[in-house]
Amino acid sequence: MDYPLQTALVEYHPEPADFGYFLEGRNRIYNYYTFYGYPSLFADGVDLWPISTWRPFINSRVNQPSPFTLLMTGNYSASTNTGTITASYQNDSTAAITARVYFVITEDSLYHLDPNGHAWHNNLARDMLPDQNGELVTITPGQVIDISRNFTIDASWNEDKCYIVTWIQADAPSRNVYQAGEVKVMDLVGIEENTLTRVPQSYITLLNNPCSSSNIRFALNVRQGTSYRIEIFDAIGRKIKQYNGMTSNEKEILSCDLSHLQHNRTNAGVYFYRFTSSVHQANGKVIVR
């Protein structure tokens, strides 16, 4: 597939006789898009047809900048098949944006021979969290909102093949998708989330942004003797680096080097950081050039 790290796909089977059918998926297609033909590709709310139009549209669309940055975090217990997912959307534009935030659980590598010969199904929608209506939000310039959902992986699904997809999308008439992302459910195993209050970003400031991967400089402004953790994530939410420390002064400068990660080369692009101490939490965006 073209642009595997720049696209988030959801496959719906909206007819009751379809393999993988569920009512929320049907309602999503018929009530939101008000049109359905098989097969259809909906991109930014536009039903693209014929199939020859799909690749040119995607090629042009992925080059358009997004007004949002997205960080996905959460946790999952394989023993109870339950977890929590949080999507943090930051408005990087200069205008307030009103749109809906959606979450859906998808599953890959499902075999079922359809009448049209389609046998293997990926990105198949399994459950929408909590439903197909999403949550209407208004995000002002520079504002970050966190939206969390509890979820359960059904015993009949393969948890190793399940993902959680989130996106923020305008209502009609444009139905523009501003940003989207996904995370593999099993990547959330063993992650513990602290219930901390988000604080102003002044507790941690990125001094050079954009920056080089070998010299990312943070200014910390917390009480002397504070234990802290700084985590760096890539654009799809994978943690690539973690720093742990304790401040020896009330104000300190910390330099981070991402240029020599084990089994991973840091490319230019957008990354995210999360700062956590015993009483503070903050996050933000890092642009590596």
C-alpha positions as semicolon CSV with decimal commas, in nm:
position;residue;x (nm);y (nm);z (nm)
1;M;0,000;0,000;0,000
2;D;0,123;0,351;-0,077
3;Y;0,195;0,579;0,223
4;P;0,142;0,315;0,497
5;L;0,258;0,559;0,768
6;Q;0,053;0,850;0,635
7;T;-0,287;0,688;0,599
8;A;-0,533;0,537;0,846
9;L;-0,786;0,304;0,687
10;V;-1,119;0,167;0,807
11;E;-1,313;-0,096;0,610
12;Y;-1,690;-0,112;0,670
13;H;-1,923;-0,393;0,561
14;P;-2,261;-0,220;0,599
15;E;-2,505;-0,483;0,472
16;P;-2,657;-0,731;0,723
17;A;-2,550;-1,025;0,506
18;D;-2,188;-0,901;0,488
19;F;-1,900;-1,069;0,668
20;G;-1,803;-0,848;0,962
21;Y;-2,131;-0,654;0,961
22;F;-2,225;-0,450;1,268
23;L;-2,498;-0,190;1,306
24;E;-2,275;0,105;1,395
25;G;-2,077;0,050;1,076
26;R;-2,394;0,051;0,869
27;N;-2,513;0,370;1,040
28;R;-2,175;0,534;0,977
29;I;-2,200;0,474;0,601
30;Y;-2,569;0,541;0,546
31;N;-2,633;0,821;0,799
32;Y;-2,308;1,018;0,765
33;Y;-2,219;0,973;0,398
34;T;-2,580;0,916;0,281
35;F;-2,457;0,707;-0,010
36;Y;-2,323;0,359;-0,058
37;G;-2,213;0,147;-0,351
38;Y;-1,979;-0,150;-0,341
39;P;-1,686;-0,099;-0,342
40;S;-1,658;0,266;-0,234
41;L;-1,368;0,472;-0,105
42;F;-1,463;0,770;0,109
43;A;-1,181;1,021;0,144
44;D;-1,263;1,351;0,314
45;G;-1,629;1,258;0,278
46;V;-1,602;1,226;-0,100
47;D;-1,713;0,900;-0,261
48;L;-1,441;0,839;-0,519
49;W;-1,531;0,650;-0,833
50;P;-1,406;0,488;-1,049
51;I;-1,122;0,302;-0,879
52;S;-0,871;0,469;-1,112
53;T;-0,928;0,797;-0,920
54;W;-0,822;0,655;-0,584
55;R;-0,444;0,667;-0,612
56;P;-0,422;1,017;-0,769
57;F;-0,648;1,159;-0,499
58;I;-0,445;1,001;-0,217
59;N;-0,117;1,111;-0,376
60;S;-0,235;1,472;-0,376
61;R;-0,400;1,456;-0,034
62;V;-0,103;1,330;0,168
63;N;0,100;1,632;0,062
64;Q;-0,144;1,877;0,220
65;P;-0,039;1,995;0,570
66;S;-0,267;1,922;0,862
67;P;-0,384;2,189;1,108
68;F;-0,356;1,934;1,391
69;T;-0,091;1,723;1,557
70;L;-0,203;1,400;1,723
71;L;-0,057;1,190;2,004
72;M;-0,216;0,856;2,098
73;T;-0,148;0,697;2,437
74;G;-0,322;0,433;2,644
75;N;-0,301;0,094;2,810
76;Y;-0,430;-0,257;2,755
77;S;-0,457;-0,565;2,976
78;A;-0,433;-0,892;2,783
79;S;-0,571;-1,081;3,084
80;T;-0,899;-0,885;3,092
81;N;-0,909;-0,782;2,723
82;T;-0,982;-0,424;2,831
83;G;-0,799;-0,096;2,799
84;T;-0,811;0,279;2,760
85;I;-0,707;0,491;2,463
86;T;-0,645;0,867;2,474
87;A;-0,611;1,092;2,170
88;S;-0,448;1,432;2,225
89;Y;-0,528;1,675;1,942
90;Q;-0,342;2,006;1,923
91;N;-0,465;2,286;1,697
92;D;-0,160;2,426;1,520
93;S;-0,359;2,667;1,303
94;T;-0,453;3,029;1,368
95;A;-0,830;2,969;1,376
96;A;-1,067;2,774;1,598
97;I;-1,185;2,449;1,438
98;T;-1,507;2,264;1,515
99;A;-1,516;1,898;1,418
100;R;-1,595;1,549;1,547
101;V;-1,346;1,305;1,699
102;Y;-1,403;0,939;1,620
103;F;-1,256;0,612;1,749
104;V;-1,289;0,266;1,599
105;I;-1,135;-0,075;1,667
106;T;-1,018;-0,252;1,350
107;E;-0,883;-0,600;1,282
108;D;-0,640;-0,724;1,015
109;S;-0,575;-1,053;0,834
110;L;-0,929;-1,190;0,824
111;Y;-1,010;-1,455;0,565
112;H;-1,357;-1,468;0,415
113;L;-1,425;-1,526;0,046
114;D;-1,677;-1,268;-0,071
115;P;-1,898;-1,319;-0,379
116;N;-1,679;-1,073;-0,570
117;G;-1,365;-1,278;-0,497
118;H;-1,229;-1,057;-0,218
119;A;-1,083;-1,306;0,030
120;W;-0,852;-1,124;0,274
121;H;-0,980;-0,832;0,477
122;N;-0,768;-0,576;0,659
123;N;-0,866;-0,271;0,866
124;L;-1,211;-0,425;0,918
125;A;-1,419;-0,213;1,157
126;R;-1,517;-0,408;1,466
127;D;-1,650;-0,151;1,712
128;M;-1,689;0,227;1,727
129;L;-1,613;0,396;2,059
130;P;-1,868;0,465;2,190
131;D;-2,072;0,481;1,866
132;Q;-2,072;0,615;1,510
133;N;-2,165;0,971;1,613
134;G;-1,824;1,073;1,747
135;E;-1,775;1,368;1,984
136;L;-1,820;1,725;1,866
137;V;-1,536;1,953;1,981
138;T;-1,416;2,307;1,921
139;I;-1,039;2,352;1,955
140;T;-0,891;2,702;1,965
141;P;-0,547;2,793;1,825
142;G;-0,270;2,632;2,032
143;Q;-0,517;2,438;2,246
144;V;-0,469;2,068;2,323
145;I;-0,768;1,849;2,406
146;D;-0,753;1,494;2,542
147;I;-1,035;1,254;2,461
148;S;-1,031;0,908;2,621
149;R;-1,231;0,594;2,554
150;N;-1,249;0,263;2,737
151;F;-1,252;-0,039;2,507
152;T;-1,287;-0,416;2,511
153;I;-1,141;-0,665;2,264
154;D;-1,399;-0,936;2,196
155;A;-1,283;-1,291;2,262
156;S;-1,359;-1,383;1,901
157;W;-1,111;-1,123;1,767
158;N;-0,737;-1,173;1,737
159;E;-0,593;-0,911;1,971
160;D;-0,254;-0,936;1,797
161;K;-0,422;-0,809;1,479
162;C;-0,636;-0,534;1,635
163;Y;-0,575;-0,160;1,606
164;I;-0,745;0,152;1,738
165;V;-0,794;0,427;1,482
166;T;-0,889;0,785;1,565
167;W;-0,956;1,082;1,341
168;I;-1,099;1,433;1,358
169;Q;-1,345;1,522;1,082
170;A;-1,569;1,813;0,990
171;D;-1,941;1,766;0,946
172;A;-2,118;1,824;0,614
173;P;-2,080;1,977;0,371
174;S;-1,699;1,941;0,357
175;R;-1,655;1,633;0,580
176;N;-1,284;1,714;0,569
177;V;-1,058;1,481;0,769
178;Y;-0,807;1,707;0,943
179;Q;-0,589;1,442;1,109
180;A;-0,588;1,069;1,184
181;G;-0,375;0,801;1,344
182;E;-0,373;0,444;1,468
183;V;-0,202;0,234;1,733
184;K;-0,172;-0,143;1,764
185;V;-0,361;-0,269;2,068
186;M;-0,082;-0,501;2,183
187;D;0,163;-0,207;2,178
188;L;-0,036;-0,070;2,472
189;V;0,029;-0,373;2,696
190;G;0,222;-0,291;3,011
191;I;0,185;0,087;2,977
192;E;0,060;0,255;3,293
193;E;-0,104;0,594;3,272
194;N;-0,089;0,833;3,565
195;T;-0,395;1,035;3,651
196;L;-0,216;1,368;3,662
197;T;-0,344;1,717;3,603
198;R;-0,225;1,882;3,284
199;V;-0,029;2,191;3,370
200;P;0,086;2,493;3,171
201;Q;0,372;2,418;2,933
202;S;0,598;2,656;3,131
203;Y;0,711;2,360;3,345
204;I;0,897;2,238;3,038
205;T;0,994;2,449;2,738
206;L;1,151;2,335;2,412
207;L;1,426;2,589;2,348
208;N;1,511;2,506;1,986
209;N;1,221;2,412;1,763
210;P;1,284;2,313;1,483
211;C;1,599;2,135;1,597
212;S;1,850;1,872;1,491
213;S;1,806;1,514;1,610
214;S;2,137;1,535;1,801
215;N;2,052;1,849;1,999
216;I;1,702;1,879;2,142
217;R;1,714;2,120;2,436
218;F;1,449;2,139;2,708
219;A;1,429;2,399;2,986
220;L;1,282;2,256;3,309
221;N;1,123;2,483;3,564
222;V;1,020;2,268;3,862
223;R;1,108;2,236;4,229
224;Q;1,464;2,126;4,312
225;G;1,484;1,750;4,373
226;T;1,189;1,668;4,147
227;S;1,206;1,328;3,977
228;Y;1,092;1,339;3,617
229;R;1,054;1,139;3,300
230;I;1,065;1,269;2,941
231;E;0,936;1,036;2,671
232;I;0,979;1,096;2,297
233;F;0,725;0,948;2,053
234;D;0,720;0,924;1,677
235;A;0,430;1,041;1,460
236;I;0,228;0,719;1,507
237;G;0,268;0,709;1,884
238;R;0,561;0,468;1,927
239;K;0,797;0,559;2,210
240;I;1,150;0,587;2,072
241;K;1,339;0,737;2,366
242;Q;1,299;0,795;2,740
243;Y;1,499;1,011;2,980
244;N;1,474;0,979;3,360
245;G;1,628;1,221;3,603
246;M;1,606;1,442;3,909
247;T;1,650;1,817;3,908
248;S;1,940;1,956;4,108
249;N;1,822;2,314;4,058
250;E;1,486;2,484;4,017
251;K;1,573;2,570;3,657
252;E;1,773;2,332;3,441
253;I;1,860;2,274;3,075
254;L;1,842;1,916;2,944
255;S;1,992;1,817;2,607
256;C;1,858;1,509;2,429
257;D;2,022;1,318;2,143
258;L;1,805;1,109;1,910
259;S;2,062;1,067;1,636
260;H;2,181;0,720;1,742
261;L;1,878;0,515;1,842
262;Q;1,922;0,138;1,855
263;H;1,766;-0,030;1,548
264;N;1,609;0,299;1,444
265;R;1,722;0,602;1,248
266;T;1,562;0,932;1,340
267;N;1,436;1,094;1,023
268;A;1,334;1,454;0,980
269;G;0,971;1,510;1,073
270;V;0,731;1,568;1,361
271;Y;0,782;1,400;1,698
272;F;0,614;1,446;2,035
273;Y;0,733;1,463;2,393
274;R;0,562;1,391;2,723
275;F;0,699;1,529;3,050
276;T;0,588;1,357;3,371
277;S;0,682;1,417;3,734
278;S;0,513;1,323;4,059
279;V;0,282;1,625;4,032
280;H;0,315;1,761;3,679
281;Q;0,242;1,649;3,326
282;A;0,284;1,832;2,997
283;N;0,336;1,744;2,633
284;G;0,426;1,908;2,307
285;K;0,562;1,876;1,957
286;V;0,923;1,849;1,837
287;I;1,013;1,926;1,475
288;V;1,336;1,754;1,368
289;R;1,498;1,889;1,051
